Amino acid sequence: MRKIDFVSLGEVMVQFNPLTPGPLRYVKYFEVHVAGTEANMLIGLTKLGYKTGLITRVGDDEFGRLIINFLRGEGVDVSQVKIDYEAPTGVYFVQRHYPVPGKSTVFYYRHGSAASRLSPEDVDEEYVASSNAVIITGITLALSESCRSAARKMYDTALAYGKDVIFDTNIRLKLWRQEDDARRNIGLFLKSRIVFTNIEDLGILFPGLDVIDAAKKIIGKGAEIVVVKMGPEGAMAVNKNFKVYKSSAFKVPHVEDVIGAGDAFNAAFIASIYRGDNVERALLYANAAGALAVTVRGDVEAQPSWGDLELFIESQKRSIILR
Ligand code: KDG
């Protein structure tokens, strides 16, 4: 079997995404998708030619079976997906364009889910050791104490075998409830090789610091690259020499659903860095992937191949010249 490039650990859910925007109480029809920040990144990386694998648990139910089929169909290795016979698969609902047009809100039904029962015994050391890098996010850390222990084992195992760790702060206050808990539990992971974050998360992690100083603080902890995602404002990165890079976002004619754009961004950035591109190029691809992701419902359906990225970037250059 080909070596796994990227392994991640986290919850995958069934996403119910309304066909129409507005408050959920008026929605009549939902579309079914499969999503979860770690799985989204792995699928994005698979589309860009990497071999990926996910460690997770799903329930012994139809949604669990849907998730396994979907991941397998997208080319993610599911050999480490376990069925938990005592807890259900988590689901969530998206509310689009309300109350803030252009934004989406998520409503989780995941408390006590199969994946929230992930624990260190689910993290197979040999599997982690056979990969090139692991991807961990703040969402997994927020799910439960046993998920935090599993993430910690993944982190320690990766370092023990000389593998890279890639981390996204991904602070979801709906899961953490207390900013303090997020701050306390995320600290260790800020030494990862690549750290993705955003302005809101930096405000929680480093209250009172401006964005660039907060990103530099993470470099000071040992990260090699910190990437600050700023949605429609683009992104910024700081490297280990404290050099700051800025990159603007692409504009798309229609925003359907912004959920998952950050994961598409991460996948393209990681894919680009690991094939040897420089930070500027990686930010360009990442912004392009993020822009494409918001054009459809569902987190992963519009994640691009390299060819799609090149065509999209070329089309944007042309439209700037024509404007
Ligand atoms: O980044 C998008 C994901 O976060 C979303 O699809 C699901 O909230 C989610 C999660 O916990 O992964």
Coordinates of C-alpha atoms and ligand atoms in Angstrom, one line a residue:
M1 CA 0.0 0.0 0.0
R2 CA 1.2 3.5 -0.7
K3 CA 2.4 5.4 2.3
I4 CA -0.1 7.7 3.9
D5 CA 0.9 11.4 3.6
F6 CA -1.5 13.0 6.1
V7 CA -3.3 11.4 9.0
S8 CA -6.0 13.2 11.0
L9 CA -8.2 12.6 14.0
G10 CA -11.6 14.0 14.5
E11 CA -15.4 13.9 14.1
V12 CA -17.2 13.5 10.8
M13 CA -20.9 14.4 10.8
V14 CA -23.8 14.3 8.5
Q15 CA -24.6 17.9 7.6
F16 CA -28.2 19.0 6.8
N17 CA -27.9 22.0 4.6
P18 CA -31.2 23.9 3.7
L19 CA -32.1 24.4 0.0
T20 CA -33.2 27.9 0.9
P21 CA -31.6 30.6 3.0
G22 CA -33.1 32.0 6.1
P23 CA -34.2 30.9 9.6
L24 CA -34.3 27.2 10.0
R25 CA -37.9 27.2 11.4
Y26 CA -39.1 28.1 7.9
V27 CA -36.9 25.7 6.0
K28 CA -38.8 22.8 4.3
Y29 CA -36.1 20.9 2.5
F30 CA -32.6 19.9 3.5
E31 CA -29.8 18.5 1.4
V32 CA -27.5 15.8 3.0
H33 CA -23.8 16.3 3.0
V34 CA -20.9 14.7 4.9
A35 CA -18.5 17.1 6.7
G36 CA -16.2 17.8 9.6
T37 CA -13.1 20.0 9.6
E38 CA -10.5 17.2 9.6
A39 CA -12.2 15.1 7.0
N40 CA -12.7 18.2 4.9
M41 CA -9.0 18.9 4.9
L42 CA -8.1 15.3 4.1
I43 CA -10.6 15.2 1.2
G44 CA -9.1 18.5 -0.1
L45 CA -5.6 17.0 0.1
T46 CA -6.7 13.8 -1.6
K47 CA -8.1 15.9 -4.5
L48 CA -4.6 17.5 -4.7
G49 CA -2.9 14.1 -5.1
Y50 CA -2.0 13.1 -1.5
K51 CA -2.8 9.9 0.3
T52 CA -4.7 10.5 3.5
G53 CA -6.3 8.6 6.4
L54 CA -8.7 9.5 9.2
I55 CA -8.9 8.1 12.7
T56 CA -12.5 8.4 13.9
R57 CA -15.5 6.7 15.4
V58 CA -19.0 6.6 13.9
G59 CA -22.2 5.1 15.3
D60 CA -23.7 1.7 14.2
D61 CA -26.3 3.6 12.2
E62 CA -27.2 4.7 8.7
F63 CA -25.3 8.0 9.1
G64 CA -22.2 6.2 10.2
R65 CA -22.4 3.9 7.1
L66 CA -23.0 7.0 4.9
I67 CA -19.8 8.6 6.3
I68 CA -17.7 5.6 5.8
N69 CA -18.9 5.2 2.2
F70 CA -18.4 8.9 1.5
L71 CA -14.9 9.0 2.8
R72 CA -14.0 5.8 1.0
G73 CA -15.5 7.2 -2.2
E74 CA -13.4 10.4 -1.9
G75 CA -10.2 8.2 -1.5
V76 CA -9.6 8.7 2.2
D77 CA -8.2 5.6 4.0
V78 CA -10.9 4.4 6.4
S79 CA -9.0 1.5 7.9
Q80 CA -8.9 3.4 11.2
V81 CA -12.6 4.3 11.3
K82 CA -14.2 2.3 14.2
I83 CA -17.9 1.6 14.7
D84 CA -19.0 2.5 18.2
Y85 CA -22.0 0.4 19.1
E86 CA -23.0 2.5 22.1
A87 CA -23.3 6.0 20.7
P88 CA -24.8 7.6 17.6
T89 CA -23.2 9.4 14.7
G90 CA -23.3 13.2 15.2
V91 CA -25.3 15.5 12.9
Y92 CA -25.6 19.2 12.4
F93 CA -27.7 21.7 10.6
V94 CA -26.6 24.8 8.7
Q95 CA -28.5 28.1 8.6
R96 CA -27.5 30.2 5.6
H97 CA -27.5 33.9 5.1
Y98 CA -29.4 34.7 8.2
P99 CA -29.3 36.9 10.3
V100 CA -26.1 38.0 8.5
P101 CA -26.3 37.7 4.7
G102 CA -23.2 35.9 3.4
K103 CA -22.6 34.1 6.7
S104 CA -23.7 30.6 7.8
T105 CA -24.5 29.4 11.4
V106 CA -24.2 25.8 12.6
F107 CA -26.4 23.9 15.0
Y108 CA -24.8 20.8 16.4
Y109 CA -26.5 17.6 17.6
R110 CA -23.2 15.9 18.5
H111 CA -23.1 15.8 22.3
G112 CA -22.2 12.2 23.4
S113 CA -21.7 11.2 19.8
A114 CA -19.6 8.2 18.8
A115 CA -16.7 10.5 17.8
S116 CA -16.8 12.3 21.1
R117 CA -15.8 9.0 22.7
L118 CA -12.5 8.8 20.7
S119 CA -9.7 7.9 23.1
P120 CA -6.0 7.2 23.1
E121 CA -6.6 3.6 22.3
D122 CA -8.0 4.6 18.9
V123 CA -4.7 6.2 17.9
D124 CA -2.6 3.4 16.4
E125 CA 1.1 4.4 16.8
E126 CA 2.2 2.4 13.8
Y127 CA -0.4 4.0 11.6
V128 CA 0.7 7.5 12.8
A129 CA 4.4 6.5 12.4
S130 CA 3.8 5.4 8.8
S131 CA 2.5 8.8 7.8
N132 CA 4.5 12.0 6.9
A133 CA 2.5 14.4 9.0
V134 CA -0.5 14.6 11.3
I135 CA -3.3 17.2 11.3
I136 CA -5.0 18.1 14.6
T137 CA -7.6 20.8 15.2
G138 CA -9.1 22.7 18.2
I139 CA -12.4 21.1 17.4
T140 CA -11.2 17.6 18.4
L141 CA -9.8 19.2 21.6
A142 CA -13.1 20.7 22.4
L143 CA -15.2 17.5 22.1
S144 CA -14.3 15.7 25.3
E145 CA -11.5 14.8 27.7
S146 CA -10.9 11.5 26.0
C147 CA -10.7 13.3 22.6
R148 CA -8.1 15.6 24.1
S149 CA -6.1 12.6 25.4
A150 CA -6.3 11.0 21.9
A151 CA -5.1 14.2 20.3
R152 CA -2.3 14.5 22.8
K153 CA -1.2 10.9 22.0
M154 CA -1.3 11.7 18.3
Y155 CA 0.8 14.8 18.8
D156 CA 3.4 12.9 21.0
T157 CA 3.6 10.0 18.7
A158 CA 4.1 12.2 15.7
L159 CA 6.9 14.0 17.4
A160 CA 8.5 10.8 18.7
Y161 CA 8.7 9.5 15.1
G162 CA 9.9 12.8 13.7
K163 CA 6.7 13.6 11.9
D164 CA 5.3 17.1 11.3
V165 CA 2.3 18.3 13.2
I166 CA -0.1 20.7 11.5
F167 CA -2.6 22.4 13.7
D168 CA -5.7 24.6 13.2
T169 CA -6.9 26.5 16.3
N170 CA -10.5 26.2 15.1
I171 CA -12.0 27.6 18.3
R172 CA -15.8 26.8 18.3
L173 CA -17.2 28.5 21.4
K174 CA -20.4 26.5 21.0
L175 CA -18.2 23.5 21.9
W176 CA -15.8 25.0 24.4
R177 CA -18.3 27.3 26.1
Q178 CA -15.5 28.9 28.1
E179 CA -12.7 30.9 26.3
D180 CA -10.4 29.9 29.2
D181 CA -10.8 26.2 28.5
A182 CA -9.9 26.8 24.9
R183 CA -6.8 28.8 25.8
R184 CA -5.6 26.2 28.3
N185 CA -6.0 23.2 26.1
I186 CA -4.8 24.7 22.8
G187 CA -1.5 26.1 24.1
L188 CA 0.6 23.0 23.6
F189 CA -0.4 22.6 20.0
L190 CA 0.9 26.0 19.0
K191 CA 4.4 24.5 18.7
S192 CA 3.2 22.6 15.6
R193 CA 5.1 23.1 12.4
I194 CA 2.2 24.9 10.6
V195 CA -0.4 26.6 12.7
F196 CA -3.6 27.9 11.0
T197 CA -5.7 30.4 12.9
N198 CA -8.0 33.5 12.4
I199 CA -8.4 36.9 13.9
E200 CA -11.2 35.8 16.4
D201 CA -9.1 32.8 17.7
L202 CA -6.0 35.0 18.1
G203 CA -8.2 37.4 20.2
I204 CA -9.1 34.5 22.4
L205 CA -5.7 33.0 22.7
F206 CA -3.8 36.3 23.1
P207 CA -6.2 38.9 24.5
G208 CA -5.0 42.4 23.9
L209 CA -2.4 41.6 21.3
D210 CA -2.7 42.8 17.7
V211 CA -2.9 40.2 15.0
I212 CA 0.7 40.3 13.8
D213 CA 2.1 40.3 17.3
A214 CA -0.1 37.4 18.3
A215 CA 1.0 35.4 15.2
K216 CA 4.6 36.2 16.0
K217 CA 4.0 34.9 19.6
I218 CA 3.1 31.6 18.1
I219 CA 6.3 31.6 16.0
G220 CA 8.1 32.3 19.3
K221 CA 6.6 29.1 20.7
G222 CA 8.2 27.0 17.9
A223 CA 5.9 27.0 14.9
E224 CA 7.6 27.4 11.5
I225 CA 4.6 29.1 9.7
V226 CA 1.5 30.7 11.2
V227 CA -1.3 31.4 8.8
V228 CA -4.0 33.8 9.7
K229 CA -7.2 33.3 7.7
M230 CA -9.3 36.4 7.2
G231 CA -12.1 35.2 4.9
P232 CA -13.0 37.8 2.3
E233 CA -10.0 39.9 3.4
G234 CA -7.6 37.1 2.3
A235 CA -4.9 35.8 4.6
M236 CA -1.6 36.6 6.2
A237 CA 1.3 34.4 7.1
V238 CA 4.4 34.8 9.3
N239 CA 7.4 32.5 8.9
K240 CA 10.0 31.5 11.4
N241 CA 12.2 34.5 10.5
F242 CA 9.1 36.7 11.4
K243 CA 8.7 37.7 7.8
V244 CA 5.0 38.7 7.2
Y245 CA 3.2 37.8 4.0
K246 CA -0.2 39.1 2.9
S247 CA -2.4 37.7 0.2
S248 CA -5.8 39.0 -0.9
A249 CA -8.9 36.9 -1.4
F250 CA -10.6 36.2 -4.7
K251 CA -14.1 37.5 -5.3
V252 CA -16.7 35.1 -6.4
P253 CA -20.0 36.2 -8.0
H254 CA -22.2 34.3 -5.5
V255 CA -21.6 33.0 -2.0
E256 CA -23.8 30.0 -1.3
D257 CA -22.3 28.7 2.0
V258 CA -19.1 29.7 3.7
I259 CA -18.8 26.7 6.0
G260 CA -15.8 24.6 5.0
A261 CA -14.0 27.4 3.2
G262 CA -11.2 27.5 5.9
D263 CA -10.6 23.7 5.5
A264 CA -10.4 24.0 1.7
F265 CA -7.9 26.9 2.3
N266 CA -5.8 24.8 4.7
A267 CA -5.8 21.8 2.3
A268 CA -4.5 23.8 -0.6
F269 CA -1.9 25.6 1.5
I270 CA -0.6 22.3 3.0
A271 CA -0.6 20.6 -0.4
S272 CA 1.3 23.5 -1.9
I273 CA 3.9 23.8 0.9
Y274 CA 4.5 20.0 0.9
R275 CA 5.2 20.0 -2.9
G276 CA 7.8 22.6 -2.3
D277 CA 6.1 25.9 -3.2
N278 CA 6.9 29.1 -1.4
V279 CA 4.6 30.7 1.1
E280 CA 3.3 33.3 -1.4
R281 CA 2.3 30.6 -3.9
A282 CA 0.8 28.5 -1.2
L283 CA -1.3 31.5 0.0
L284 CA -2.5 32.1 -3.6
Y285 CA -3.7 28.5 -4.0
A286 CA -5.2 28.5 -0.5
N287 CA -7.2 31.7 -1.2
A288 CA -8.4 30.2 -4.5
A289 CA -9.5 27.0 -2.9
G290 CA -11.3 28.9 -0.2
A291 CA -13.1 31.1 -2.8
L292 CA -14.2 28.0 -4.7
A293 CA -15.5 26.3 -1.6
V294 CA -18.1 29.1 -0.8
T295 CA -19.8 28.8 -4.2
V296 CA -21.7 25.6 -3.3
R297 CA -23.5 24.0 -0.4
G298 CA -21.5 21.3 1.4
D299 CA -17.9 21.6 2.6
V300 CA -16.0 19.5 0.2
E301 CA -17.9 19.3 -3.1
A302 CA -16.1 22.4 -4.7
Q303 CA -12.6 21.6 -3.4
P304 CA -10.3 21.8 -6.4
S305 CA -7.7 19.7 -8.1
W306 CA -4.5 21.4 -9.2
G307 CA -5.9 21.8 -12.7
D308 CA -9.1 23.5 -11.3
L309 CA -6.9 25.8 -9.2
E310 CA -4.9 26.9 -12.2
L311 CA -8.0 27.5 -14.3
F312 CA -9.7 29.5 -11.5
I313 CA -6.6 31.7 -10.9
E314 CA -6.2 32.2 -14.7
S315 CA -9.9 33.2 -15.0
Q316 CA -9.5 35.7 -12.1
K317 CA -6.5 37.3 -13.8
R318 CA -8.5 37.7 -17.0
S319 CA -11.4 39.3 -15.2
I320 CA -9.1 41.8 -13.6
I321 CA -7.8 42.8 -17.0
L322 CA -11.3 43.1 -18.5
R323 CA -12.6 45.2 -15.6
Ligands
KDG1 O1 -14.9 23.9 9.0 C1 -16.2 23.4 8.8 C2 -16.5 22.4 9.8 O2 -16.1 22.9 11.0 C3 -18.0 22.1 9.8 O3 -18.3 21.5 8.7 C4 -18.3 21.1 10.9 O4 -18.3 22.4 12.8 C5 -17.9 21.5 12.2 C6 -16.9 20.6 12.8 O5 -17.0 20.5 14.0 O6 -16.0 20.1 12.2

